[in-house]
Amino acid sequence: MKQPKLDGIFPPITTPFLPDGEFSPHKLRANIEKWNQTGLAGYVPTGSTGESVLLTKDEKYRVWETVREAAAPGKLLIAGTAAESVRETIELTNKAAGLGYAVAMVRTPHYYKAQMSRPECQMTYYRAVADAAKIPVLIYNFPQATGLDIPAEVVAQLAEHPNILGIKESSGSIEKVARMVDSTPDDFQVLVGSAPTLYASFCVGAVGAVLAFANAAPCASLAVYEAWKAGDHQAALRQQRSITAPAIAVTARHSIPALKYAMDLNGYYGGPPRLPLLPPSPAVKAEVEELFRDVKA
Amino acid sequence: MKQPKLDGIFPPITTPFLPDGEFSPHKLRANIEKWNQTGLAGYVPTGSTGESVLLTKDEKYRVWETVREAAAPGKLLIAGTAAESVRETIELTNKAAGLGYAVAMVRTPHYYKAQMSRPECQMTYYRAVADAAKIPVLIYNFPQATGLDIPAEVVAQLAEHPNILGIKESSGSIEKVARMVDSTPDDFQVLVGSAPTLYASFCVGAVGAVLAFANAAPCASLAVYEAWKAGDHQAALRQQRSITAPAIAVTARHSIPALKYAMDLNGYYGGPPRLPLLPPSPAVKAEVEELFRDVKA
Amino acid sequence: MKQPKLDGIFPPITTPFLPDGEFSPHKLRANIEKWNQTGLAGYVPTGSTGESVLLTKDEKYRVWETVREAAAPGKLLIAGTAAESVRETIELTNKAAGLGYAVAMVRTPHYYKAQMSRPECQMTYYRAVADAAKIPVLIYNFPQATGLDIPAEVVAQLAEHPNILGIKESSGSIEKVARMVDSTPDDFQVLVGSAPTLYASFCVGAVGAVLAFANAAPCASLAVYEAWKAGDHQAALRQQRSITAPAIAVTARHSIPALKYAMDLNGYYGGPPRLPLLPPSPAVKAEVEELFRDVKA
Amino acid sequence: MKQPKLDGIFPPITTPFLPDGEFSPHKLRANIEKWNQTGLAGYVPTGSTGESVLLTKDEKYRVWETVREAAAPGKLLIAGTAAESVRETIELTNKAAGLGYAVAMVRTPHYYKAQMSRPECQMTYYRAVADAAKIPVLIYNFPQATGLDIPAEVVAQLAEHPNILGIKESSGSIEKVARMVDSTPDDFQVLVGSAPTLYASFCVGAVGAVLAFANAAPCASLAVYEAWKAGDHQAALRQQRSITAPAIAVTARHSIPALKYAMDLNGYYGGPPRLPLLPPSPAVKAEVEELFRDVKA
């Protein structure tokens, strides 16, 4: 199994809401059509940045359909399909498969932390999901939200499964990225989800990235990747330096509301987040405007 | 508004699954009928112990209906209705209200930790939910799972809302329980959710408890409450000492799978947890058997 | 061995510095003479509150001599003697013994956290120190400073040592206090070091307390102890409520600089802390003044 | 001021103890003479790896004298001189200066965590020390031991001080290394203290490293540096991969006792650690032997 190549930059796309809080397929389609013009490798709807925990199941399905219809040929489609239970994750994953998605991105279960920290629970979850999934599984580790960090040793064991394709590692730990690259087979792909360490991640063996920042600034994100791909370390570091501060502002510091505002600034539809996420304050808006002044959209 | 009195002991009831993973209304009804014979003050379905994060929305509704039908008159019904989004929490809360629930227990939103740690997000969430809820709201704080601890100062502000009835505090911090009791109006009720500090919580002003341990050992749990209520501190401490070790085993240490096994031992239907929660190992079973040897069911 | 009874309230006394940063034996003697008039059970110099990590070894010796000379007969003397190394802790402990101290309070070693978290390192440290110590050892756990929490299970094992007298537990966890009381022999004494949970600690079996707050407010601290000792739970809780907020202000929130200012307000010599601890800001001073308005000195 | 260039690899040298626990200047001298034959840029005695928290002040002075006498010309000497208090840190720093040390490495104060986390305390400490120090100061951040992580923003402000030369960052966070490089003047030097991220640190702008691993394997450590310096990224990554696992084993995983054992294996004197650090178990020894089989000493 294990087929799709995940090289390149993927945006975990935001879910556009209208001012009344309703999901707008129309705005989503417009964003996709703009991104289609760039070198982005594909799209990842209903991840953390897609506010998936604020969506109903039906809304997720509508998001997936919309993305599939609007995506240009050749763009790889990865759906965020995680639920805490094995059975619901399988249901969502195979629904995405049926809609034409190539890969399922599956966040670590984490609510019952004391239990979910046990390697046997982590193994059981991913193996049970991967066994039943009709498309390959991409592990998704995001301890800043889940409060749980899947160990490199567990990932190394899961990497042996023929239907577990790789990991999106969003912790920002380069040491962990390097250890996973070094301890897994060559067909297991490590992607990162942290813009400030993008260049350094490529240096130690990551093949691609799922970057929230790329929603608002796909070209600036691609510039790092392309310079590194060309072996031009100095240019890659220079490009990295130009995105670090704006990327931190719209992710770790001010999160989705600020990212959506940066999208608005750069010609995409960002719009408001869903409550209890709050719209950015005027001070945050001013900070984003300042930091994105020279960022390539 | 703010009416129901929450004095006493409430079990956050487990959701019974058959070996194939399906929810069993029949087993749930049988459990309720046994608990009806005790002095338990009411029932709290679809909390953390009820594996609510592993249930679909439809399953939650079926659980609520079953509990309502089986509960004896006079048992207060509290539904766990939290979702991460304001809109979904309101929908669930009012569904529970329509089914006859008296109170909605609403866990803190927590996935977007950096944002949800901001008091303004916490305030917005609870006020928006409480404004729209047709029944009073009980805040639910469980940092061991959520990774987020709502501050006593924020609780003190939320306590002013006419439709926010109290808090279930499961952190185990007596200092926080005491500070919330001391800094909120008299009609704001503090319940605790940690058996090892049950007696100490009553000492500093808690009025009741939502105790997972009470699923398997309602009478032993009630013994602490009743001794304290009668002003017999020595008996209360003695009863507390008899439950601390078994309660820790089936909550903090081995969690729901062990609790369900203790229920099986004590004449209730525990049954298996849902994956990725794993059934208790033989060693855990032996530990539970030993610790529950002398515990009043 | 294991003799001194540690019932009652002990202040971990502050070290008075003059404005030029020099230790003042004169000011220390004056404080002791005032405390001698109260029901305090004894004195604990060179603990965390005594800024012991900011003192040289010679200064510690001078502090110990001064306290011993000024203390009234019957006041039990406990010296803070911990160093990271076994050999230096033994040297300090036996120096204190030679100066007439009855007990050595020995904080958990903690700098090499990954190693010092191992039970075998904790056991080795305390057993090696207790074997060589000429006076009994009181374990001292203060995770808020050390970043390391010695487990109740390790304490239960150390409690078997004939020269380990008890523990001062400053974590604030009532659950842990209760578990240690329940799992150790009767001659092992649990003291607490957290004013906000003082009354609750007594309820679950603590026999005494080492309270920073008692430096500035010995009588208010004693009032909680004496009410509880008399079996008057209502009065104990009422007294507890009157000290919680001021105690938090001068410990967890604003620490030693604020505590020293509260001492100045209450007729003791507080004076400045040593750098890099900074004197309290005007806002902190105003807060302390407000909170101590009605506190019994 | 700000003169010494810190490019290259520095070992934070271990302090050799004889089996009776006494410091051995003789063994230390022998180690230095061997390291003198390598391309190491200098030596850093009495850091964390030097067990400085287990040494008396007199022992530190003897270590410094021994290193100074044995070091070959051209080896830069950096002394670990931190104490919690400003006054004691200045005293130690100027003692080191008098003995011929070029730089003082000063760990963040951290015992009073709530206070020491405040930027104004961090600023006060480093400015007061740097103002009075006769040699330049190298900030030393090691949150794994101190439990406190000095923020990049505070470092950026301290970098303006003419006598604060740089930072040794041992957190392992590449994001933080990059942010400090990007936000400080060119004459502020960032060194890292984490072998697993050595190559990645150079990529983002670190100029050198203080590596515990280099005690046992100076040449393997230098190989990473030299390949990167020569612009050969592929060789640097290959060398990095060969040191990651053995370096983790003798630092994060098994710490100083295992590092000293690796030194013994590689022809240096490691010897036993001081209590409460415990000698490596047979299993740890076997692990170290296996991992160091092919490591260049």
mmCIF file of N, CA and C in Angstrom, chain B residues 1 42 45 66 68 102 118 153 163 189 195 209 216 230 258 260 273 290:
data_model
loop_
_atom_site.group_PDB
_atom_site.id
_atom_site.type_symbol
_atom_site.label_atom_id
_atom_site.label_comp_id
_atom_site.label_asym_id
_atom_site.label_seq_id
_atom_site.Cartn_x
_atom_site.Cartn_y
_atom_site.Cartn_z
ATOM 1 N N MET B 1 -33.323 32.445 38.382
ATOM 2 C CA MET B 1 -33.244 31.057 37.916
ATOM 3 C C MET B 1 -32.529 30.228 38.988
ATOM 4 N N GLY B 42 -28.916 11.682 42.442
ATOM 5 C CA GLY B 42 -29.335 11.768 41.049
ATOM 6 C C GLY B 42 -28.306 11.109 40.162
ATOM 7 N N PRO B 45 -25.410 11.307 33.332
ATOM 8 C CA PRO B 45 -24.929 10.582 32.150
ATOM 9 C C PRO B 45 -24.079 11.464 31.229
ATOM 10 N N THR B 66 -32.915 6.869 28.077
ATOM 11 C CA THR B 66 -32.940 5.670 28.919
ATOM 12 C C THR B 66 -32.839 6.035 30.393
ATOM 13 N N ARG B 68 -33.608 8.868 31.822
ATOM 14 C CA ARG B 68 -34.810 9.567 32.276
ATOM 15 C C ARG B 68 -35.934 8.589 32.559
ATOM 16 N N ALA B 102 -32.590 18.417 34.394
ATOM 17 C CA ALA B 102 -32.722 19.611 35.233
ATOM 18 C C ALA B 102 -31.524 20.536 35.113
ATOM 19 N N ARG B 118 -7.494 31.904 27.685
ATOM 20 C CA ARG B 118 -7.768 33.331 27.899
ATOM 21 C C ARG B 118 -9.113 33.487 28.612
ATOM 22 N N GLU B 153 -10.713 32.792 39.755
ATOM 23 C CA GLU B 153 -11.167 34.169 39.528
ATOM 24 C C GLU B 153 -12.218 34.225 38.412
ATOM 25 N N ASN B 163 -27.951 31.990 35.374
ATOM 26 C CA ASN B 163 -28.184 30.621 34.895
ATOM 27 C C ASN B 163 -26.947 29.726 35.003
ATOM 28 N N GLN B 189 -23.103 26.715 43.752
ATOM 29 C CA GLN B 189 -22.790 25.474 44.459
ATOM 30 C C GLN B 189 -21.511 24.824 43.918
ATOM 31 N N ALA B 195 -12.691 11.571 44.496
ATOM 32 C CA ALA B 195 -12.987 10.808 45.710
ATOM 33 C C ALA B 195 -11.923 10.923 46.793
ATOM 34 N N ALA B 209 -20.970 16.026 45.406
ATOM 35 C CA ALA B 209 -19.893 15.444 44.625
ATOM 36 C C ALA B 209 -20.447 14.648 43.457
ATOM 37 N N ALA B 216 -19.593 2.211 41.228
ATOM 38 C CA ALA B 216 -19.367 0.864 41.745
ATOM 39 C C ALA B 216 -19.653 0.766 43.230
ATOM 40 N N ALA B 230 -23.666 14.691 59.365
ATOM 41 C CA ALA B 230 -24.076 14.531 60.767
ATOM 42 C C ALA B 230 -23.090 15.191 61.733
ATOM 43 N N ALA B 258 -11.116 -0.105 34.570
ATOM 44 C CA ALA B 258 -11.066 -0.695 35.913
ATOM 45 C C ALA B 258 -12.346 -0.398 36.687
ATOM 46 N N LYS B 260 -15.321 -0.050 35.421
ATOM 47 C CA LYS B 260 -16.355 -0.957 34.905
ATOM 48 C C LYS B 260 -16.156 -2.373 35.473
ATOM 49 N N PRO B 273 -14.895 -1.220 27.884
ATOM 50 C CA PRO B 273 -14.889 0.172 27.397
ATOM 51 C C PRO B 273 -14.845 0.147 25.874
ATOM 52 N N GLU B 290 -8.759 -7.084 44.943
ATOM 53 C CA GLU B 290 -8.191 -6.960 46.279
ATOM 54 C C GLU B 290 -8.695 -5.687 46.977
#
